[in-house]
Amino acid sequence: MQKTVVLGVIGADCHAVGNKILERALSEAGFNVVNIGVMCSQEEFINATIETNADAILVSSLYGHGEIDCRGLREKCDEAGLKNILLYIGGNLVVGKQDWSDVEKRFKGMGFNRVYPPGTSPEIGIRDLKRDLGIED
Amino acid sequence: MDAALLIDFGSTYTKLTAVDLENEEILATAKDLTTVQTDIMIGFENAFEKLKEKINLNKVNFVEKLACSSAAGGLKMVAIGLVPELTAEAAKRAALGAGARILDVYSFELTNFEIEEIIDKKPDIILLAGGTDGGNKDCIIHNAKLIAKYIKNVPIVVAGNKNAQDEISDIFNKYNIYYKITENVMPKLNQINVEPARKVIREIFMEKIVEAKGMKRAEKFINGILMPTPAAVLKAAKILADGTDKEEGIGELIVVDIGGATTDVHSIASGEPSKAGVTLKGLPEPYAKRTVEGDLGMRVSAVSLLETAGIKRISKFIPNSKYDIEERCKFLQSNISFVPKNEEDLEFDESLGMVATEIVMERHVGTIECLYTPLGTIYSQVGKDLLNVKYLIGTGGVIVHSKNPKKILSTGKFNPAFPNYLKPVNPEILVDREYILSAMGLLAEKYPDKALRIIKKYIVRV
């Protein structure tokens, strides 16, 4: 059974290139990708996930405001009945030079299952996704 | 002479239009009160008598008798989807485009209370959607089960997740529910597909609803009641904009239809952003889009129009009226067949028409919003950008009878004081003087080229 993922760039962020690359990489890896594009609100991620019955939400944030944009996303998912849905995030999540382990800890504290630093190759995320969703390679 | 008789069984009037098919001319029009409570043919015969006074029946051979209807409350529908902004919205748009009156829209899993509510509202058809293809099917199946168990005798159109179709068929078959399955109104996220559902709704309208509304008798005399009246107007608008195989259309346009009970707007336009750097938000809208406002009308809805607009907004258009606005609206609401007798009556009706046009266009067109972000100012558009639409066409009693329809329709134009409403900036204003749009939508079913040429001939510049 093909797994469905919702992919998008959160907040007022309109960086579209990485979003297209991820869509391509995920599709080639066999996922059904529902790409909601750039400048998406938390509600748009959640609505798309409900309607398509997706298995994971993959959030990108490139402009440094990811922390503000993502606050409360896990709680809203719970509220919308998306219990234990996989939440991934990656990109330039914060501004300035901050210690990565600290950043990762903060986003995990917000309910993200996996958090990726800038420059992570799509393969790594895909490998983790397959593992988390129990897909055999 | 071969002619067509086109009949519109309206909520108030039964309107007849006789068309000379050879010379492509309107021979005559006539109307009388609709008599759906007793026998719909009485009103038809009355109108037909009036028509006979205008044309010589010995010379005219009606080879086609086609009808549309919005009598007995029109086609009343309930739309059901999953997420309010997604499949529920798509279902609503599909129903509107089929010419329906939307009684209510429901989303997520229905409750017993909502089922009771739906039963009380007495819909003619229920449109059941939910889930993209391959997406969520629990919700639509849950809703199908509840409907099957509690709602009898209402035809159901199923236009949801393809992967739930088999199970829904089993449920409905088991409970003997009359249903039809068609393509999903939203096969993929944010992609709307309203045409197949519209088609099926129309099929059920012809097969079931016409009879249920006591209009079967009319079908013996005519070739059939083909569609709800608003669907006929939408069809005429579409053919006028797009043309046919042989005949050119006039391009993107908007039709404002101001009725006694409702005011409809049809836009035939892509609605893409006309300015650079604008991001589109929300569900894409249909190219042929219809909206209907149940609170804006000249008679049945005169009081609700007043409540919506407020006294100030109406008096802006009629500052020196001798009438008390509140009293006058109440009077018009309780005298639905009232026809203006003097200048003052006419002026008051016109001012209501102006307010209705202004509000109805605000609700139909897209809006633009300015967002201040860390990346600078961003413009985001929801709905259709109709700034550059070339034609604004008016129809409905108040427009047809007014000496100055341009004044009424101009309130539907872009207003620099409220630049966020993407109304047409400088459209040419046209008027359906002979009130033929719905009739031509019917004629277009069989004679699209003729219908288009007649519309072009009779829709006039003002």
PDB file of N, CA and C in Angstrom, chain B residues 15 17 26 28-29 31 240 255-256 346 350 392-409 429-438 440 454-462:
ATOM      1  N   LYS B  15     -42.873  32.028 -17.522  1.00  0.00           N
ATOM      2  CA  LYS B  15     -42.529  32.909 -18.647  1.00  0.00           C
ATOM      3  C   LYS B  15     -42.381  32.107 -19.926  1.00  0.00           C
ATOM      4  N   THR B  17     -41.311  32.124 -24.051  1.00  0.00           N
ATOM      5  CA  THR B  17     -40.600  32.822 -25.117  1.00  0.00           C
ATOM      6  C   THR B  17     -40.779  32.010 -26.396  1.00  0.00           C
ATOM      7  N   ILE B  26     -36.884  36.566 -31.857  1.00  0.00           N
ATOM      8  CA  ILE B  26     -37.872  36.361 -30.806  1.00  0.00           C
ATOM      9  C   ILE B  26     -39.218  36.806 -31.372  1.00  0.00           C
ATOM     10  N   ALA B  28     -42.316  36.482 -29.645  1.00  0.00           N
ATOM     11  CA  ALA B  28     -43.076  37.136 -28.587  1.00  0.00           C
ATOM     12  C   ALA B  28     -42.701  36.518 -27.245  1.00  0.00           C
ATOM     13  N   THR B  29     -42.972  37.276 -26.189  1.00  0.00           N
ATOM     14  CA  THR B  29     -42.835  36.714 -24.850  1.00  0.00           C
ATOM     15  C   THR B  29     -44.118  37.006 -24.086  1.00  0.00           C
ATOM     16  N   LYS B  31     -46.082  36.231 -19.907  1.00  0.00           N
ATOM     17  CA  LYS B  31     -45.949  35.592 -18.600  1.00  0.00           C
ATOM     18  C   LYS B  31     -47.246  35.657 -17.818  1.00  0.00           C
ATOM     19  N   LEU B 240     -22.339  32.160 -24.448  1.00  0.00           N
ATOM     20  CA  LEU B 240     -22.077  33.525 -24.904  1.00  0.00           C
ATOM     21  C   LEU B 240     -20.587  33.864 -24.751  1.00  0.00           C
ATOM     22  N   VAL B 255     -22.683  37.632 -15.341  1.00  0.00           N
ATOM     23  CA  VAL B 255     -24.123  37.888 -15.430  1.00  0.00           C
ATOM     24  C   VAL B 255     -24.667  38.099 -14.013  1.00  0.00           C
ATOM     25  N   VAL B 256     -25.355  39.205 -13.807  1.00  0.00           N
ATOM     26  CA  VAL B 256     -26.023  39.452 -12.527  1.00  0.00           C
ATOM     27  C   VAL B 256     -27.527  39.304 -12.759  1.00  0.00           C
ATOM     28  N   LEU B 346     -40.604  53.026  -9.098  1.00  0.00           N
ATOM     29  CA  LEU B 346     -39.518  52.548  -9.940  1.00  0.00           C
ATOM     30  C   LEU B 346     -38.164  52.893  -9.321  1.00  0.00           C
ATOM     31  N   GLU B 350     -35.209  50.455  -8.081  1.00  0.00           N
ATOM     32  CA  GLU B 350     -33.855  50.600  -8.625  1.00  0.00           C
ATOM     33  C   GLU B 350     -32.806  50.704  -7.527  1.00  0.00           C
ATOM     34  N   LEU B 392     -20.260  43.041 -18.269  1.00  0.00           N
ATOM     35  CA  LEU B 392     -21.116  42.849 -17.108  1.00  0.00           C
ATOM     36  C   LEU B 392     -22.556  42.895 -17.630  1.00  0.00           C
ATOM     37  N   ILE B 393     -23.253  41.767 -17.495  1.00  0.00           N
ATOM     38  CA  ILE B 393     -24.574  41.648 -18.114  1.00  0.00           C
ATOM     39  C   ILE B 393     -25.647  41.589 -17.033  1.00  0.00           C
ATOM     40  N   GLY B 394     -26.682  42.364 -17.202  1.00  0.00           N
ATOM     41  CA  GLY B 394     -27.742  42.375 -16.207  1.00  0.00           C
ATOM     42  C   GLY B 394     -29.008  41.707 -16.718  1.00  0.00           C
ATOM     43  N   THR B 395     -29.679  40.964 -15.826  1.00  0.00           N
ATOM     44  CA  THR B 395     -30.976  40.404 -16.170  1.00  0.00           C
ATOM     45  C   THR B 395     -31.840  40.364 -14.913  1.00  0.00           C
ATOM     46  N   GLY B 396     -33.108  40.038 -15.074  1.00  0.00           N
ATOM     47  CA  GLY B 396     -34.032  40.052 -13.941  1.00  0.00           C
ATOM     48  C   GLY B 396     -34.960  41.245 -14.060  1.00  0.00           C
ATOM     49  N   GLY B 397     -36.123  41.140 -13.425  1.00  0.00           N
ATOM     50  CA  GLY B 397     -37.193  42.124 -13.575  1.00  0.00           C
ATOM     51  C   GLY B 397     -36.760  43.568 -13.422  1.00  0.00           C
ATOM     52  N   VAL B 398     -36.043  43.880 -12.358  1.00  0.00           N
ATOM     53  CA  VAL B 398     -35.718  45.278 -12.068  1.00  0.00           C
ATOM     54  C   VAL B 398     -34.820  45.865 -13.156  1.00  0.00           C
ATOM     55  N   ILE B 399     -33.948  45.035 -13.722  1.00  0.00           N
ATOM     56  CA  ILE B 399     -33.045  45.491 -14.793  1.00  0.00           C
ATOM     57  C   ILE B 399     -33.833  45.673 -16.083  1.00  0.00           C
ATOM     58  N   VAL B 400     -34.666  44.672 -16.368  1.00  0.00           N
ATOM     59  CA  VAL B 400     -35.408  44.685 -17.621  1.00  0.00           C
ATOM     60  C   VAL B 400     -36.375  45.879 -17.670  1.00  0.00           C
ATOM     61  N   HIS B 401     -37.004  46.184 -16.524  1.00  0.00           N
ATOM     62  CA  HIS B 401     -38.005  47.258 -16.516  1.00  0.00           C
ATOM     63  C   HIS B 401     -37.426  48.642 -16.269  1.00  0.00           C
ATOM     64  N   SER B 402     -36.179  48.708 -15.856  1.00  0.00           N
ATOM     65  CA  SER B 402     -35.609  50.007 -15.528  1.00  0.00           C
ATOM     66  C   SER B 402     -35.276  50.803 -16.787  1.00  0.00           C
ATOM     67  N   LYS B 403     -35.426  52.138 -16.664  1.00  0.00           N
ATOM     68  CA  LYS B 403     -35.027  52.992 -17.779  1.00  0.00           C
ATOM     69  C   LYS B 403     -33.530  53.221 -17.750  1.00  0.00           C
ATOM     70  N   ASN B 404     -32.946  52.963 -16.613  1.00  0.00           N
ATOM     71  CA  ASN B 404     -31.527  53.245 -16.474  1.00  0.00           C
ATOM     72  C   ASN B 404     -30.776  52.051 -15.867  1.00  0.00           C
ATOM     73  N   PRO B 405     -30.763  50.934 -16.599  1.00  0.00           N
ATOM     74  CA  PRO B 405     -30.123  49.739 -16.041  1.00  0.00           C
ATOM     75  C   PRO B 405     -28.624  49.936 -15.804  1.00  0.00           C
ATOM     76  N   LYS B 406     -28.026  50.838 -16.548  1.00  0.00           N
ATOM     77  CA  LYS B 406     -26.584  51.071 -16.383  1.00  0.00           C
ATOM     78  C   LYS B 406     -26.271  51.563 -14.968  1.00  0.00           C
ATOM     79  N   LYS B 407     -27.171  52.418 -14.469  1.00  0.00           N
ATOM     80  CA  LYS B 407     -26.982  52.969 -13.129  1.00  0.00           C
ATOM     81  C   LYS B 407     -26.997  51.839 -12.094  1.00  0.00           C
ATOM     82  N   ILE B 408     -27.924  50.906 -12.273  1.00  0.00           N
ATOM     83  CA  ILE B 408     -28.026  49.794 -11.326  1.00  0.00           C
ATOM     84  C   ILE B 408     -26.770  48.929 -11.398  1.00  0.00           C
ATOM     85  N   LEU B 409     -26.376  48.561 -12.611  1.00  0.00           N
ATOM     86  CA  LEU B 409     -25.279  47.610 -12.767  1.00  0.00           C
ATOM     87  C   LEU B 409     -23.917  48.211 -12.437  1.00  0.00           C
ATOM     88  N   ILE B 429     -21.299  47.446 -20.164  1.00  0.00           N
ATOM     89  CA  ILE B 429     -22.519  46.973 -19.511  1.00  0.00           C
ATOM     90  C   ILE B 429     -23.572  46.602 -20.544  1.00  0.00           C
ATOM     91  N   LEU B 430     -24.049  45.374 -20.459  1.00  0.00           N
ATOM     92  CA  LEU B 430     -25.045  44.868 -21.403  1.00  0.00           C
ATOM     93  C   LEU B 430     -26.309  44.483 -20.633  1.00  0.00           C
ATOM     94  N   VAL B 431     -27.440  44.529 -21.325  1.00  0.00           N
ATOM     95  CA  VAL B 431     -28.703  44.212 -20.659  1.00  0.00           C
ATOM     96  C   VAL B 431     -29.508  43.187 -21.466  1.00  0.00           C
ATOM     97  N   ASP B 432     -30.057  42.247 -20.724  1.00  0.00           N
ATOM     98  CA  ASP B 432     -30.911  41.222 -21.309  1.00  0.00           C
ATOM     99  C   ASP B 432     -32.333  41.798 -21.391  1.00  0.00           C
ATOM    100  N   ARG B 433     -32.535  42.732 -22.316  1.00  0.00           N
ATOM    101  CA  ARG B 433     -33.780  43.502 -22.412  1.00  0.00           C
ATOM    102  C   ARG B 433     -35.042  42.650 -22.536  1.00  0.00           C
ATOM    103  N   GLU B 434     -34.948  41.605 -23.337  1.00  0.00           N
ATOM    104  CA  GLU B 434     -36.135  40.782 -23.590  1.00  0.00           C
ATOM    105  C   GLU B 434     -36.241  39.627 -22.610  1.00  0.00           C
ATOM    106  N   TYR B 435     -35.322  39.579 -21.668  1.00  0.00           N
ATOM    107  CA  TYR B 435     -35.382  38.553 -20.639  1.00  0.00           C
ATOM    108  C   TYR B 435     -35.296  37.148 -21.248  1.00  0.00           C
ATOM    109  N   ILE B 436     -34.288  36.924 -22.048  1.00  0.00           N
ATOM    110  CA  ILE B 436     -34.249  35.676 -22.812  1.00  0.00           C
ATOM    111  C   ILE B 436     -33.149  34.709 -22.371  1.00  0.00           C
ATOM    112  N   LEU B 437     -32.315  35.101 -21.401  1.00  0.00           N
ATOM    113  CA  LEU B 437     -31.134  34.270 -21.133  1.00  0.00           C
ATOM    114  C   LEU B 437     -31.480  32.830 -20.763  1.00  0.00           C
ATOM    115  N   SER B 438     -32.443  32.641 -19.832  1.00  0.00           N
ATOM    116  CA  SER B 438     -32.752  31.257 -19.449  1.00  0.00           C
ATOM    117  C   SER B 438     -33.334  30.494 -20.636  1.00  0.00           C
ATOM    118  N   MET B 440     -32.635  30.958 -23.752  1.00  0.00           N
ATOM    119  CA  MET B 440     -31.565  30.631 -24.690  1.00  0.00           C
ATOM    120  C   MET B 440     -30.672  29.513 -24.158  1.00  0.00           C
ATOM    121  N   ILE B 454     -28.828  34.434 -31.400  1.00  0.00           N
ATOM    122  CA  ILE B 454     -29.970  35.193 -30.866  1.00  0.00           C
ATOM    123  C   ILE B 454     -29.549  36.000 -29.636  1.00  0.00           C
ATOM    124  N   ILE B 455     -28.770  35.375 -28.759  1.00  0.00           N
ATOM    125  CA  ILE B 455     -28.322  36.129 -27.568  1.00  0.00           C
ATOM    126  C   ILE B 455     -27.553  37.365 -28.008  1.00  0.00           C
ATOM    127  N   LYS B 456     -26.643  37.170 -28.961  1.00  0.00           N
ATOM    128  CA  LYS B 456     -25.829  38.310 -29.408  1.00  0.00           C
ATOM    129  C   LYS B 456     -26.707  39.413 -29.984  1.00  0.00           C
ATOM    130  N   LYS B 457     -27.786  38.997 -30.658  1.00  0.00           N
ATOM    131  CA  LYS B 457     -28.664  39.967 -31.284  1.00  0.00           C
ATOM    132  C   LYS B 457     -29.495  40.735 -30.252  1.00  0.00           C
ATOM    133  N   TYR B 458     -29.912  40.041 -29.182  1.00  0.00           N
ATOM    134  CA  TYR B 458     -30.875  40.642 -28.260  1.00  0.00           C
ATOM    135  C   TYR B 458     -30.298  41.204 -26.962  1.00  0.00           C
ATOM    136  N   ILE B 459     -29.041  40.859 -26.678  1.00  0.00           N
ATOM    137  CA  ILE B 459     -28.422  41.468 -25.506  1.00  0.00           C
ATOM    138  C   ILE B 459     -27.878  42.820 -25.954  1.00  0.00           C
ATOM    139  N   VAL B 460     -28.359  43.873 -25.328  1.00  0.00           N
ATOM    140  CA  VAL B 460     -28.043  45.191 -25.867  1.00  0.00           C
ATOM    141  C   VAL B 460     -27.080  45.986 -24.996  1.00  0.00           C
ATOM    142  N   ARG B 461     -26.330  46.842 -25.652  1.00  0.00           N
ATOM    143  CA  ARG B 461     -25.433  47.768 -24.951  1.00  0.00           C
ATOM    144  C   ARG B 461     -26.269  48.910 -24.385  1.00  0.00           C
ATOM    145  N   VAL B 462     -25.918  49.376 -23.216  1.00  0.00           N
ATOM    146  CA  VAL B 462     -26.648  50.533 -22.673  1.00  0.00           C
ATOM    147  C   VAL B 462     -25.686  51.640 -22.292  1.00  0.00           C
TER     148      VAL B 462
END
